[in-house]
Amino acid sequence: MAPSTPIETLLDTLARTLGRDGLIPASNIPTRHVSEPRGRYRGQPLALARPDSVEAVAATVSLCAAAGVAIVPQGGHTGLVGGAIAGPGELVLSLERMSRLRRLDPVDACMVVEAGCTLAGVRDAAAEAGLMYPISLASEGTATIGGTLATNAGGNLTIRYGNSREQVLGLEVVLADGRVWSDLDGLRKDNSGYDLKQLFVGSEGTLGIITAATLKLGPAPRQSVTAMLACADLVAGMALLGHLRAGLGECLSACEFMPRQALQFVLADQPNQRDPFDRPHPWYVLVQADSALPGSALQSATLAVLEQALDVRLCSDVILANSLAQVEQLWALREGISAAQKHGGVSLKHDISVPVASIPAFVEATLAALAAAVPGIRPCVFGHLGDGNLHFNLSQPVDLDGEAFRAMESTCNRIVFDQVRRYRGSIAAEHGIGQLRRDELLLGQPLKVELMGKVKQALDPDGLFNPGKVLSV
Ligand SMILES: Cc1cc2nc3c(=O)[nH]c(=O)nc-3n(C[C@H](O)[C@H](O)[C@H](O)COP(=O)(O)OP(=O)(O)OC[C@H]3O[C@@H](n4cnc5c(N)ncnc54)[C@H](O)[C@@H]3O)c2cc1C
């Protein structure tokens, strides 16, 4: 099939190859495949392909390559940077029908799963075997393994277990020429040449289509403690983090922070929740500690560490969750922030990171510059204290029209991203680049983008996969 082959011929061939449920014409594509969580972009795909095997993915890629039709891989479509949005004439290739657990090996502590498995499904399957897959996100019920690997998703437990990249032992990938590169053996040690799987992790669908992965599993926790701490400021928060690390060692699994403003938005959004403390505090830190050892020693060890923190005034109040329901309540306060921000009107969001020690200085300097540029701006900066990842979100001033605030987005972005660079941070900590941050990446790191272009040229010379995302090609 030459690139001049009529599109109708390609669609007919795909429909025959993929079967009745395998190809959905543009007019019937369910909304979830074209709209994304923040409603910023809307796709206009040629059609939706739903292959159910690696062979069917490979056949789709070969047919599209021959017809010169670009492919946008899609998982759960929970990405926040427009990465899985298809432009006119592009084919969305959803992995949703590739959701089999191929193998779980308790001796090697790994599992081989297809890309369309949801993250929650994988976590559940691991838990049933007494093991744990340690990536956990608020979107885990819908986000897929393919999507979390393609974006190198982080989440709440990164401080202890790292990002998705750290969990991968091998991949199966369909390449731009339709061949399949399979490396699913799950070896813990393999220095035979370049570590190619890591090229595909975080490539956001621009280098190949991940169809399966071998994932590393860890022991499931047998003891877990969750606490909410009240803090005066971020300087105290940093000292608190150091204290928790020293006292809890490798058991510290999560250390999340949020300001009073975030809690107020969540309380407005979740009528069943109430303020966890009897008086307001400037900052809150949510802490989780876990251990795979049997017994209950973790509870008393954590209590001692928290009492010391109170004694030396690193925090001013503590709530220790005493039931699973209370654990869920405390986490719902943290997980609900993004959705609750609608109560603050228009919100401009930035997913950035800075070196952990720089967090207080960065936040103070950036908020001062923003307040000078947009008087009354309401910051809602929250995130993962332990790994420097801040969701640097800004809600509109109470007395400013929402659209007028939205028109100030590029001014706010400039301030935030210039400060991020000043503090040697990243403009995209965990959500990726997609189309939202593509130009900003080029602006700040032209040499990196040039090298990435060479990798793209080597693996996808005709720009078949996800054109215009991450890179401009
Ligand atoms: C409520 C909420 C909370 C979130 N919390 C977090 C968080 O804590 N941490 C975090 O990192 N992210 C978070 N995210 C962002 C998002 O959930 C993650 O980026 C997730 O990894 C995306 O997975 P997905 O299956 O939905 O991928 P999609 O959105 O479908 O795709 C994302 C990107 O990956 C590519 N892609 C998808 N599947 C494949 C594949 N099989 N092969 C190759 N490329 C592929 C797509 O082309 C696209 O570029 C959150 C999102 C929401 C809505």
PDB file of C-alpha atoms in Angstrom, residues 3 19 50 54 80 119 133 141 157 170 181 187 191 202 207 236 250 253 260 285 288 343 372 385 409 413 421 445 473:
ATOM      1  CA  PRO A   3       1.172   6.520   0.882  1.00  0.00           C
ATOM      2  CA  GLY A  19     -12.239  -7.849  13.247  1.00  0.00           C
ATOM      3  CA  ARG A  50      -8.452  -1.690  19.178  1.00  0.00           C
ATOM      4  CA  VAL A  54       0.772  -7.983  19.693  1.00  0.00           C
ATOM      5  CA  LEU A  80      -2.608  15.569  31.545  1.00  0.00           C
ATOM      6  CA  LEU A 119      -2.573   0.029  37.224  1.00  0.00           C
ATOM      7  CA  TYR A 133       3.536  -3.245  42.634  1.00  0.00           C
ATOM      8  CA  GLY A 141      -8.372   2.708  38.235  1.00  0.00           C
ATOM      9  CA  LEU A 157       5.304   6.327  46.881  1.00  0.00           C
ATOM     10  CA  GLY A 170      11.662  -5.793  30.361  1.00  0.00           C
ATOM     11  CA  TRP A 181      11.214  -6.266  19.942  1.00  0.00           C
ATOM     12  CA  LEU A 187      16.559 -10.637  34.199  1.00  0.00           C
ATOM     13  CA  ASN A 191      24.589  -5.695  30.825  1.00  0.00           C
ATOM     14  CA  GLY A 202       9.021   8.021  29.269  1.00  0.00           C
ATOM     15  CA  LEU A 207       9.311   5.835  19.657  1.00  0.00           C
ATOM     16  CA  ALA A 236       9.682  23.346  59.265  1.00  0.00           C
ATOM     17  CA  GLU A 250      13.371   2.887  54.601  1.00  0.00           C
ATOM     18  CA  SER A 253       6.774   5.445  52.008  1.00  0.00           C
ATOM     19  CA  ARG A 260      -4.491  25.423  54.056  1.00  0.00           C
ATOM     20  CA  VAL A 285       1.956  16.894  55.878  1.00  0.00           C
ATOM     21  CA  GLN A 288       2.757   6.933  55.459  1.00  0.00           C
ATOM     22  CA  HIS A 343     -14.109  25.668  43.778  1.00  0.00           C
ATOM     23  CA  ALA A 372       3.551  41.104  42.196  1.00  0.00           C
ATOM     24  CA  LEU A 385       7.688  16.785  49.657  1.00  0.00           C
ATOM     25  CA  GLU A 409      -1.438  32.098  31.727  1.00  0.00           C
ATOM     26  CA  ASN A 413       4.036  30.262  33.141  1.00  0.00           C
ATOM     27  CA  ARG A 421      15.337  26.906  35.821  1.00  0.00           C
ATOM     28  CA  GLN A 445      16.994  22.529  26.773  1.00  0.00           C
ATOM     29  CA  VAL A 473       8.339  16.143  14.404  1.00  0.00           C
TER      30      VAL A 473
END
